[in-house]
PDB file of C-alpha atoms in Angstrom:
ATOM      1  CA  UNK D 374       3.157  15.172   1.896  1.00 40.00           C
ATOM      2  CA  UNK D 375       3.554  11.520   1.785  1.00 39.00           C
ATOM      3  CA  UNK D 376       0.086   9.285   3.187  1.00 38.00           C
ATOM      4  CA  UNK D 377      -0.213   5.667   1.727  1.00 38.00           C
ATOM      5  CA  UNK D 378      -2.917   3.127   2.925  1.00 37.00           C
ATOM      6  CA  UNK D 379      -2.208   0.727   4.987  1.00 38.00           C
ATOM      7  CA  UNK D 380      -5.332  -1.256   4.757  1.00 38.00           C
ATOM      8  CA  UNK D 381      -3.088  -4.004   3.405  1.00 36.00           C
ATOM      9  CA  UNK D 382       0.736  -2.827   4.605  1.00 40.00           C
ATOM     10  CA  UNK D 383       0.447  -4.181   7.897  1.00 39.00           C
ATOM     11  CA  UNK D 384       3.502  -6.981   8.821  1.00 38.00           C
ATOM     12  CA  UNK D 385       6.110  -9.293   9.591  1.00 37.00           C
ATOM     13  CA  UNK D 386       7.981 -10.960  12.599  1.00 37.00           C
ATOM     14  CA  UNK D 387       7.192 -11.713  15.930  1.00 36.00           C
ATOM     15  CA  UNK D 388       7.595  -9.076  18.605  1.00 36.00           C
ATOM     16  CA  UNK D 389       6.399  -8.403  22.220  1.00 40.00           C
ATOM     17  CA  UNK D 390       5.152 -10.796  24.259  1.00 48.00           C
ATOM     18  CA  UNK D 391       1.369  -9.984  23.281  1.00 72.00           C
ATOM     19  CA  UNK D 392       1.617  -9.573  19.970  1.00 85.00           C
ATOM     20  CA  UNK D 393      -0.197 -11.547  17.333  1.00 95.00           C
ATOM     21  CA  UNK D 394       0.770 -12.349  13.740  1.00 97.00           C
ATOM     22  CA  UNK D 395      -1.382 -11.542  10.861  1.00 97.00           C
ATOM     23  CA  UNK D 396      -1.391 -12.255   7.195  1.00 97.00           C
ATOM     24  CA  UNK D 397      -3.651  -9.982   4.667  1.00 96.00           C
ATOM     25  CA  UNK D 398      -7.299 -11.966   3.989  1.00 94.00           C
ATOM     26  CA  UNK D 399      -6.002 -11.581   0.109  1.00 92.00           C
ATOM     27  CA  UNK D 400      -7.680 -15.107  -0.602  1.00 89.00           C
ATOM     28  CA  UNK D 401     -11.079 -13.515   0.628  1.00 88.00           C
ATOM     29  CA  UNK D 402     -10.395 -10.392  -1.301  1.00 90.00           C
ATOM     30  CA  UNK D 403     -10.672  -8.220   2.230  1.00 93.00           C
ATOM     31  CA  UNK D 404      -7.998  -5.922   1.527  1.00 96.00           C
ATOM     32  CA  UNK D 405      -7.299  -3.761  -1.760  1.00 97.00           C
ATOM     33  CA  UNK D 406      -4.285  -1.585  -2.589  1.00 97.00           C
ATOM     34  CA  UNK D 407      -5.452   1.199  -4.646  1.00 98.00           C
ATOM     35  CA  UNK D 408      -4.032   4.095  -6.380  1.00 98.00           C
ATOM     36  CA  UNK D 409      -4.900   7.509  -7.990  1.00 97.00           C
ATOM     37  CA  UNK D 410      -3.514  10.065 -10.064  1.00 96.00           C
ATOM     38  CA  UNK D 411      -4.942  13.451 -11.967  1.00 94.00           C
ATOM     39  CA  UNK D 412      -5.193  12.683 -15.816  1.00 90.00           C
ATOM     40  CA  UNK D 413      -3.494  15.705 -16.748  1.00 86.00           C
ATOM     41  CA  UNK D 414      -5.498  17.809 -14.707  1.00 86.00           C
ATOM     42  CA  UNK D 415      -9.063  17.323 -16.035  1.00 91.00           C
ATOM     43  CA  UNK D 416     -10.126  14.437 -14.082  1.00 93.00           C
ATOM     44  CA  UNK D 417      -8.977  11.134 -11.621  1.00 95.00           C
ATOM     45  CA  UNK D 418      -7.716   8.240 -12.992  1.00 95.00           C
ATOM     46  CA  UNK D 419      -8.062   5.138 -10.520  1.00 97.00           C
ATOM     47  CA  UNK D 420      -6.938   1.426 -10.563  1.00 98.00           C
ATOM     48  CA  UNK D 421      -5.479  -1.003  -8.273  1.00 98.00           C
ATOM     49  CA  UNK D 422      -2.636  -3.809  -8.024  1.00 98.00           C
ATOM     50  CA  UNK D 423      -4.726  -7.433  -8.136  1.00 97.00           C
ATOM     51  CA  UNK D 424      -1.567  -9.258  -7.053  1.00 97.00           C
ATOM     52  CA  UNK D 425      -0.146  -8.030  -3.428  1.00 97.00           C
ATOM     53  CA  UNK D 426       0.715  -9.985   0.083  1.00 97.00           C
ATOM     54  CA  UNK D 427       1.617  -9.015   3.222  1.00 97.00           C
ATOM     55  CA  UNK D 428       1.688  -9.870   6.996  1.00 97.00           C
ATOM     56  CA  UNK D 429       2.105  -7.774  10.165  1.00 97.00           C
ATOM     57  CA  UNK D 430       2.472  -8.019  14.250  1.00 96.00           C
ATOM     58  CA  UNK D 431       0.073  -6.422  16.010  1.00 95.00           C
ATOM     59  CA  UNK D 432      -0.800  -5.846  20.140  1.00 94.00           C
ATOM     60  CA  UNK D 433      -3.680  -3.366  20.769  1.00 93.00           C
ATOM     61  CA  UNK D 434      -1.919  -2.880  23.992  1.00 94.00           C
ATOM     62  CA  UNK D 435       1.604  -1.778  22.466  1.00 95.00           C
ATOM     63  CA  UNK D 436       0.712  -0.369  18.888  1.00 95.00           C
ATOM     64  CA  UNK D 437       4.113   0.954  18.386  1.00 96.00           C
ATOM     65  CA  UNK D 438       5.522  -2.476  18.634  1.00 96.00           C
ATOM     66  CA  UNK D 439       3.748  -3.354  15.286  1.00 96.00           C
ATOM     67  CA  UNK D 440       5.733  -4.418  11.943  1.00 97.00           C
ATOM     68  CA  UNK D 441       4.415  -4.364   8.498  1.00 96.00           C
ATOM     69  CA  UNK D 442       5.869  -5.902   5.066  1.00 97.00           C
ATOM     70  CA  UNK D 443       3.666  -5.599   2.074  1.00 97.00           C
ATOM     71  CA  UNK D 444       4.544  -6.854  -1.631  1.00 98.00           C
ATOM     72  CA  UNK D 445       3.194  -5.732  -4.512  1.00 98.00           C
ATOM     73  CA  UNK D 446       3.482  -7.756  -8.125  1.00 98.00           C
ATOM     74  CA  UNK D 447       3.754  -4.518 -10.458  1.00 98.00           C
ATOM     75  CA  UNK D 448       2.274  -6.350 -13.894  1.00 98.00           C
ATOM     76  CA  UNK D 449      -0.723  -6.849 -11.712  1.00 98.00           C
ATOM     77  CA  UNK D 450      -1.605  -2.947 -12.439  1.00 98.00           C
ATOM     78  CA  UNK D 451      -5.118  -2.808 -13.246  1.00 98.00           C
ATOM     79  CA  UNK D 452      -7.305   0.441 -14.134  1.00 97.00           C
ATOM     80  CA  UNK D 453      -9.626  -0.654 -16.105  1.00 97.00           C
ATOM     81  CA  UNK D 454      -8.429   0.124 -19.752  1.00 97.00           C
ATOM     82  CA  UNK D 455      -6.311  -2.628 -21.182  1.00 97.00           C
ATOM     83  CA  UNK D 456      -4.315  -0.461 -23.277  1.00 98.00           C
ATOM     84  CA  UNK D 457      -3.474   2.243 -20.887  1.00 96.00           C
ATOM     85  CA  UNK D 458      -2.497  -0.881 -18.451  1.00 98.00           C
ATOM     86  CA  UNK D 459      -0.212  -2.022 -21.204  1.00 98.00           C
ATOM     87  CA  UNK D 460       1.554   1.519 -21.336  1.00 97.00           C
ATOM     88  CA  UNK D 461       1.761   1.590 -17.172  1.00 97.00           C
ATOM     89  CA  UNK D 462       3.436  -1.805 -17.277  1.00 98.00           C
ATOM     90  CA  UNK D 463       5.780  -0.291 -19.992  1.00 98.00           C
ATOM     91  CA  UNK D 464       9.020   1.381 -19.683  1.00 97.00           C
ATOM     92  CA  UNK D 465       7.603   4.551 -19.629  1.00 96.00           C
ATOM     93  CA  UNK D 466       6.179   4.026 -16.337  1.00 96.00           C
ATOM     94  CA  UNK D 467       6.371   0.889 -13.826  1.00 97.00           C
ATOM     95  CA  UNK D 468       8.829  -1.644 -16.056  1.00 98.00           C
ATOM     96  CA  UNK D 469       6.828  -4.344 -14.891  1.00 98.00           C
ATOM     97  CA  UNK D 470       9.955  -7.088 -16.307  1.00 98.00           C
ATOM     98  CA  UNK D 471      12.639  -5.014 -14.707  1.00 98.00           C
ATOM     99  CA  UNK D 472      10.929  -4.305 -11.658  1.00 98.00           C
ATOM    100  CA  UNK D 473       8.463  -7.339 -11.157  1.00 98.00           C
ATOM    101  CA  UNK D 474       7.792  -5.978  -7.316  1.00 98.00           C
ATOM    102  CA  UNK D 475       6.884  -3.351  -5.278  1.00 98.00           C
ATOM    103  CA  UNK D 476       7.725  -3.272  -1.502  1.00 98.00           C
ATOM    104  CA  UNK D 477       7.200  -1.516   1.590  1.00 98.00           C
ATOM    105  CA  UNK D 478       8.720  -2.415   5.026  1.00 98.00           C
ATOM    106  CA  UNK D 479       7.525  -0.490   8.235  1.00 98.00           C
ATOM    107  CA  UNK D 480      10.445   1.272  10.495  1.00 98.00           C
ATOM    108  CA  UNK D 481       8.229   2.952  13.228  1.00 98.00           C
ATOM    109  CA  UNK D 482       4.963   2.979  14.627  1.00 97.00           C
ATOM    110  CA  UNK D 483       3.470   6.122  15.781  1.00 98.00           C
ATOM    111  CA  UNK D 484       0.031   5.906  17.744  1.00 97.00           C
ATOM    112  CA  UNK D 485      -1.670   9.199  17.634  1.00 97.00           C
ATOM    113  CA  UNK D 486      -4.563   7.568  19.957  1.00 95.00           C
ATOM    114  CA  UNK D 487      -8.498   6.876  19.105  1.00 95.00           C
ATOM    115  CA  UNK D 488      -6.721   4.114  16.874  1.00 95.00           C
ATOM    116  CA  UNK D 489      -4.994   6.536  14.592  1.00 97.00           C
ATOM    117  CA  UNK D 490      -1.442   5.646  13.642  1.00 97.00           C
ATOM    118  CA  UNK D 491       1.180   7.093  11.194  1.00 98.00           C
ATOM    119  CA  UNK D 492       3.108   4.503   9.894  1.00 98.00           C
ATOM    120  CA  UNK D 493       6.631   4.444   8.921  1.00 98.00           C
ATOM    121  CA  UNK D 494       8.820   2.706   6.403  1.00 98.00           C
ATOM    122  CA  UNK D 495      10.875   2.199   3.739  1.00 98.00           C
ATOM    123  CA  UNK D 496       8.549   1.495  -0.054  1.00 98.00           C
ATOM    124  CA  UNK D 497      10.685   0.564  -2.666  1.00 98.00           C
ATOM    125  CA  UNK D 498       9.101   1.420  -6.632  1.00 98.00           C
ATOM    126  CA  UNK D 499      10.752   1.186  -9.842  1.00 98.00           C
ATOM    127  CA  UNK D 500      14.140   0.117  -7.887  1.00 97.00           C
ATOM    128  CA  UNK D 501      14.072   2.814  -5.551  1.00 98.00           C
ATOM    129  CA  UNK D 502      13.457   2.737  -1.845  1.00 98.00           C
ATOM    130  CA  UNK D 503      12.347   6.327  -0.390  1.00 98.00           C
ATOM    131  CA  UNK D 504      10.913   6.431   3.308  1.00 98.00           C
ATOM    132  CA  UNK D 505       7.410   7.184   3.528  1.00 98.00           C
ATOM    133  CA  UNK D 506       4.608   7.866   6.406  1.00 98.00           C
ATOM    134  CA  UNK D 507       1.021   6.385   6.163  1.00 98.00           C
ATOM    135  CA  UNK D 508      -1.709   8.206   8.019  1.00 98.00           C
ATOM    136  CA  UNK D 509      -3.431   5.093   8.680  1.00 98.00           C
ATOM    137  CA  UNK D 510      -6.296   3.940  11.319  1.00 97.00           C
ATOM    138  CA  UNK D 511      -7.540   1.057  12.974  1.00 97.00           C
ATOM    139  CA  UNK D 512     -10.687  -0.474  11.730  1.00 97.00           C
ATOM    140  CA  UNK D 513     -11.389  -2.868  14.069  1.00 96.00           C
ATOM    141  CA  UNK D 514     -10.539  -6.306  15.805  1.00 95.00           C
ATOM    142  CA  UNK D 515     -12.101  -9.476  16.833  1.00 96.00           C
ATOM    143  CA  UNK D 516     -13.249 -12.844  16.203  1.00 96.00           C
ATOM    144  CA  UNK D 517     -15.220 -13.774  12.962  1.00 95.00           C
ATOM    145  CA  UNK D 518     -18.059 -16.317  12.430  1.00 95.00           C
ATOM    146  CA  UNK D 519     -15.655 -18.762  11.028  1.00 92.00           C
ATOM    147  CA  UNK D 520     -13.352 -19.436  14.958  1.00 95.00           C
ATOM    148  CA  UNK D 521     -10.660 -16.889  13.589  1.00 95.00           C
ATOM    149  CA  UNK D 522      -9.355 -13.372  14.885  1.00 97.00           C
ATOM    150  CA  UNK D 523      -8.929 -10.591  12.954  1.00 97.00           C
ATOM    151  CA  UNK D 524      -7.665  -6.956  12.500  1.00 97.00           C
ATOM    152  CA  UNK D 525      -8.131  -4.092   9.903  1.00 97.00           C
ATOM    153  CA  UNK D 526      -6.619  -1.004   8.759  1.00 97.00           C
ATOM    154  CA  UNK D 527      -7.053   1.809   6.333  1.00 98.00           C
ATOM    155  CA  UNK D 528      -4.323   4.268   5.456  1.00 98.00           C
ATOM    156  CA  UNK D 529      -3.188   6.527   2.506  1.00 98.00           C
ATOM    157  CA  UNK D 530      -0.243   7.853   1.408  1.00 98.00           C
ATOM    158  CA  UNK D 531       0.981  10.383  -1.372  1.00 98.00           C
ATOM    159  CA  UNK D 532       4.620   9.709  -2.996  1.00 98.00           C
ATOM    160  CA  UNK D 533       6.330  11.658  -6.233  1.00 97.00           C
ATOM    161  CA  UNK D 534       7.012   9.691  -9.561  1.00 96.00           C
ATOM    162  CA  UNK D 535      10.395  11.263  -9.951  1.00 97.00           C
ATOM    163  CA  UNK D 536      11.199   9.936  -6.186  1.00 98.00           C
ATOM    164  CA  UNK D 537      10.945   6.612  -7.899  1.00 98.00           C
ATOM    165  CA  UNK D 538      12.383   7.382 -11.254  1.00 96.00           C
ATOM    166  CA  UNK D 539       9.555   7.640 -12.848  1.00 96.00           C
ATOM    167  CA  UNK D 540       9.755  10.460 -15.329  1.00 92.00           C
ATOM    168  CA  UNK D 541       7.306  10.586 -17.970  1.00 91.00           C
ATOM    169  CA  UNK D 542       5.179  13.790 -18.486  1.00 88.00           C
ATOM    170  CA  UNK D 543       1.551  14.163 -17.738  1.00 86.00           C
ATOM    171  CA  UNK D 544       1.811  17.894 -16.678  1.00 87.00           C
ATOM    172  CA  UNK D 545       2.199  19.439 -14.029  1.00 89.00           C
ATOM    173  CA  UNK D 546      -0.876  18.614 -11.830  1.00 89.00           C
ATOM    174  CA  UNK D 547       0.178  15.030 -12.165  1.00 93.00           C
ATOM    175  CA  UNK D 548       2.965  14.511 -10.621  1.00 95.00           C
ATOM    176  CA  UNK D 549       1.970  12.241  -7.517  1.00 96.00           C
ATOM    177  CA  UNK D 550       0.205   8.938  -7.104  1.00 97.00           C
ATOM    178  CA  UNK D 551      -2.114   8.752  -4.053  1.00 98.00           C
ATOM    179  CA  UNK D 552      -2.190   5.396  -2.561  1.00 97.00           C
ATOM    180  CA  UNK D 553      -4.594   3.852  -0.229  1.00 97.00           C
ATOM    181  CA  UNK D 554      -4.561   0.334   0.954  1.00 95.00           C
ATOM    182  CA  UNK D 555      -7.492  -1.204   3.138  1.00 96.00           C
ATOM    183  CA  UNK D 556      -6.320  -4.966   5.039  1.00 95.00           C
ATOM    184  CA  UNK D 557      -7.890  -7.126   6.722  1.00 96.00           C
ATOM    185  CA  UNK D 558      -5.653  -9.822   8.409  1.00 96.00           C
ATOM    186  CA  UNK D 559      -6.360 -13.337  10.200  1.00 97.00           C
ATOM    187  CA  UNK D 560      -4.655 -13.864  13.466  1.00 97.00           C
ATOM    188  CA  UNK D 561      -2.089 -17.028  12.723  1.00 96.00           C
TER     189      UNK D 561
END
């Protein structure tokens, strides 16, 4: 079961007539791209990636129109231990100087209506791309205080280490990352 947020995946090019171009509020920290994984079984370990862009087309009117391109600096790893962060920018894990970036490109759109989506795409890891699908949903839309537009989503994701390469033993009850991005993006 693969869900990955998409908070901060929405992106690129111009499409349909209506659509609008986005880029994710990173500057105003309104977006996130977090991550999760059991700690052997006993408990949750969380963190997040403070280094990620992205940009996305989006019309309300023709959702499945939309494209999405996120990138993700891998050193930028960050859960809150400076030592474990070491080891998960190490070879054991991410390979932060082999594999400086993470990526993930939308393919299809699905609307599911009520603003529910499942997203699409190809996210490469570790210097593997595997297809993925986001449950994702739209937050909302509209102007802000400022004389901007602007558009937010949430959506998760689950993908398998070993689908990246990524082989290093924590048990068996962690063997897959939940993601979850939340974006906010300003109409360009």
């Amino acid at each position: 079961m693969k869900k990955l947020v998409i908070g901060a995946l929405l992106g690129f090019s111009s499409l349909a007539a209506n659509a609008a171009d986005y880029v994710v509020d990173t500057n105003g920290a309104h977006a996130s791209v977090n991550f999760k994984i059991q700690h052997l079984g006993y408990s949750w370990l969380t963190g997040r990636f403070n280094d990620f862009s992205g940009k996305f087309s989006y019309d309300a009117a023709n959702p499945t129109a939309a494209k999405i391109e996120v990138t993700i600096k891998t050193d930028s790893i960050d859960s809150n231990h400076a030592e474990r962060d070491k080891h998960l920018r190490g070879s054991d894990f991410l390979s932060v100087s082999k594999y400086p970036e993470a990526k993930f490109v939308s393919t299809k759109i699905e609307d599911l209506g009520n603003g529910k989506l499942k997203v699409h795409g190809d996210f490469t890891l570790h210097g593997k791309t595997n297809a993925i699908v986001i449950d994702a949903q739209k937050i909302g839309e509209g102007s802000d205080p400022w004389g901007g537009y602007r558009a937010g989503f949430a959506g998760t994701t689950t993908i398998a280490m070993k689908d990246y390469g990524i082989d290093y033993n924590l048990g068996p009850a962690s063997t897959h990352v939940e993601l979850s991005l939340h974006v906010e993006g300003i109409k360009q």
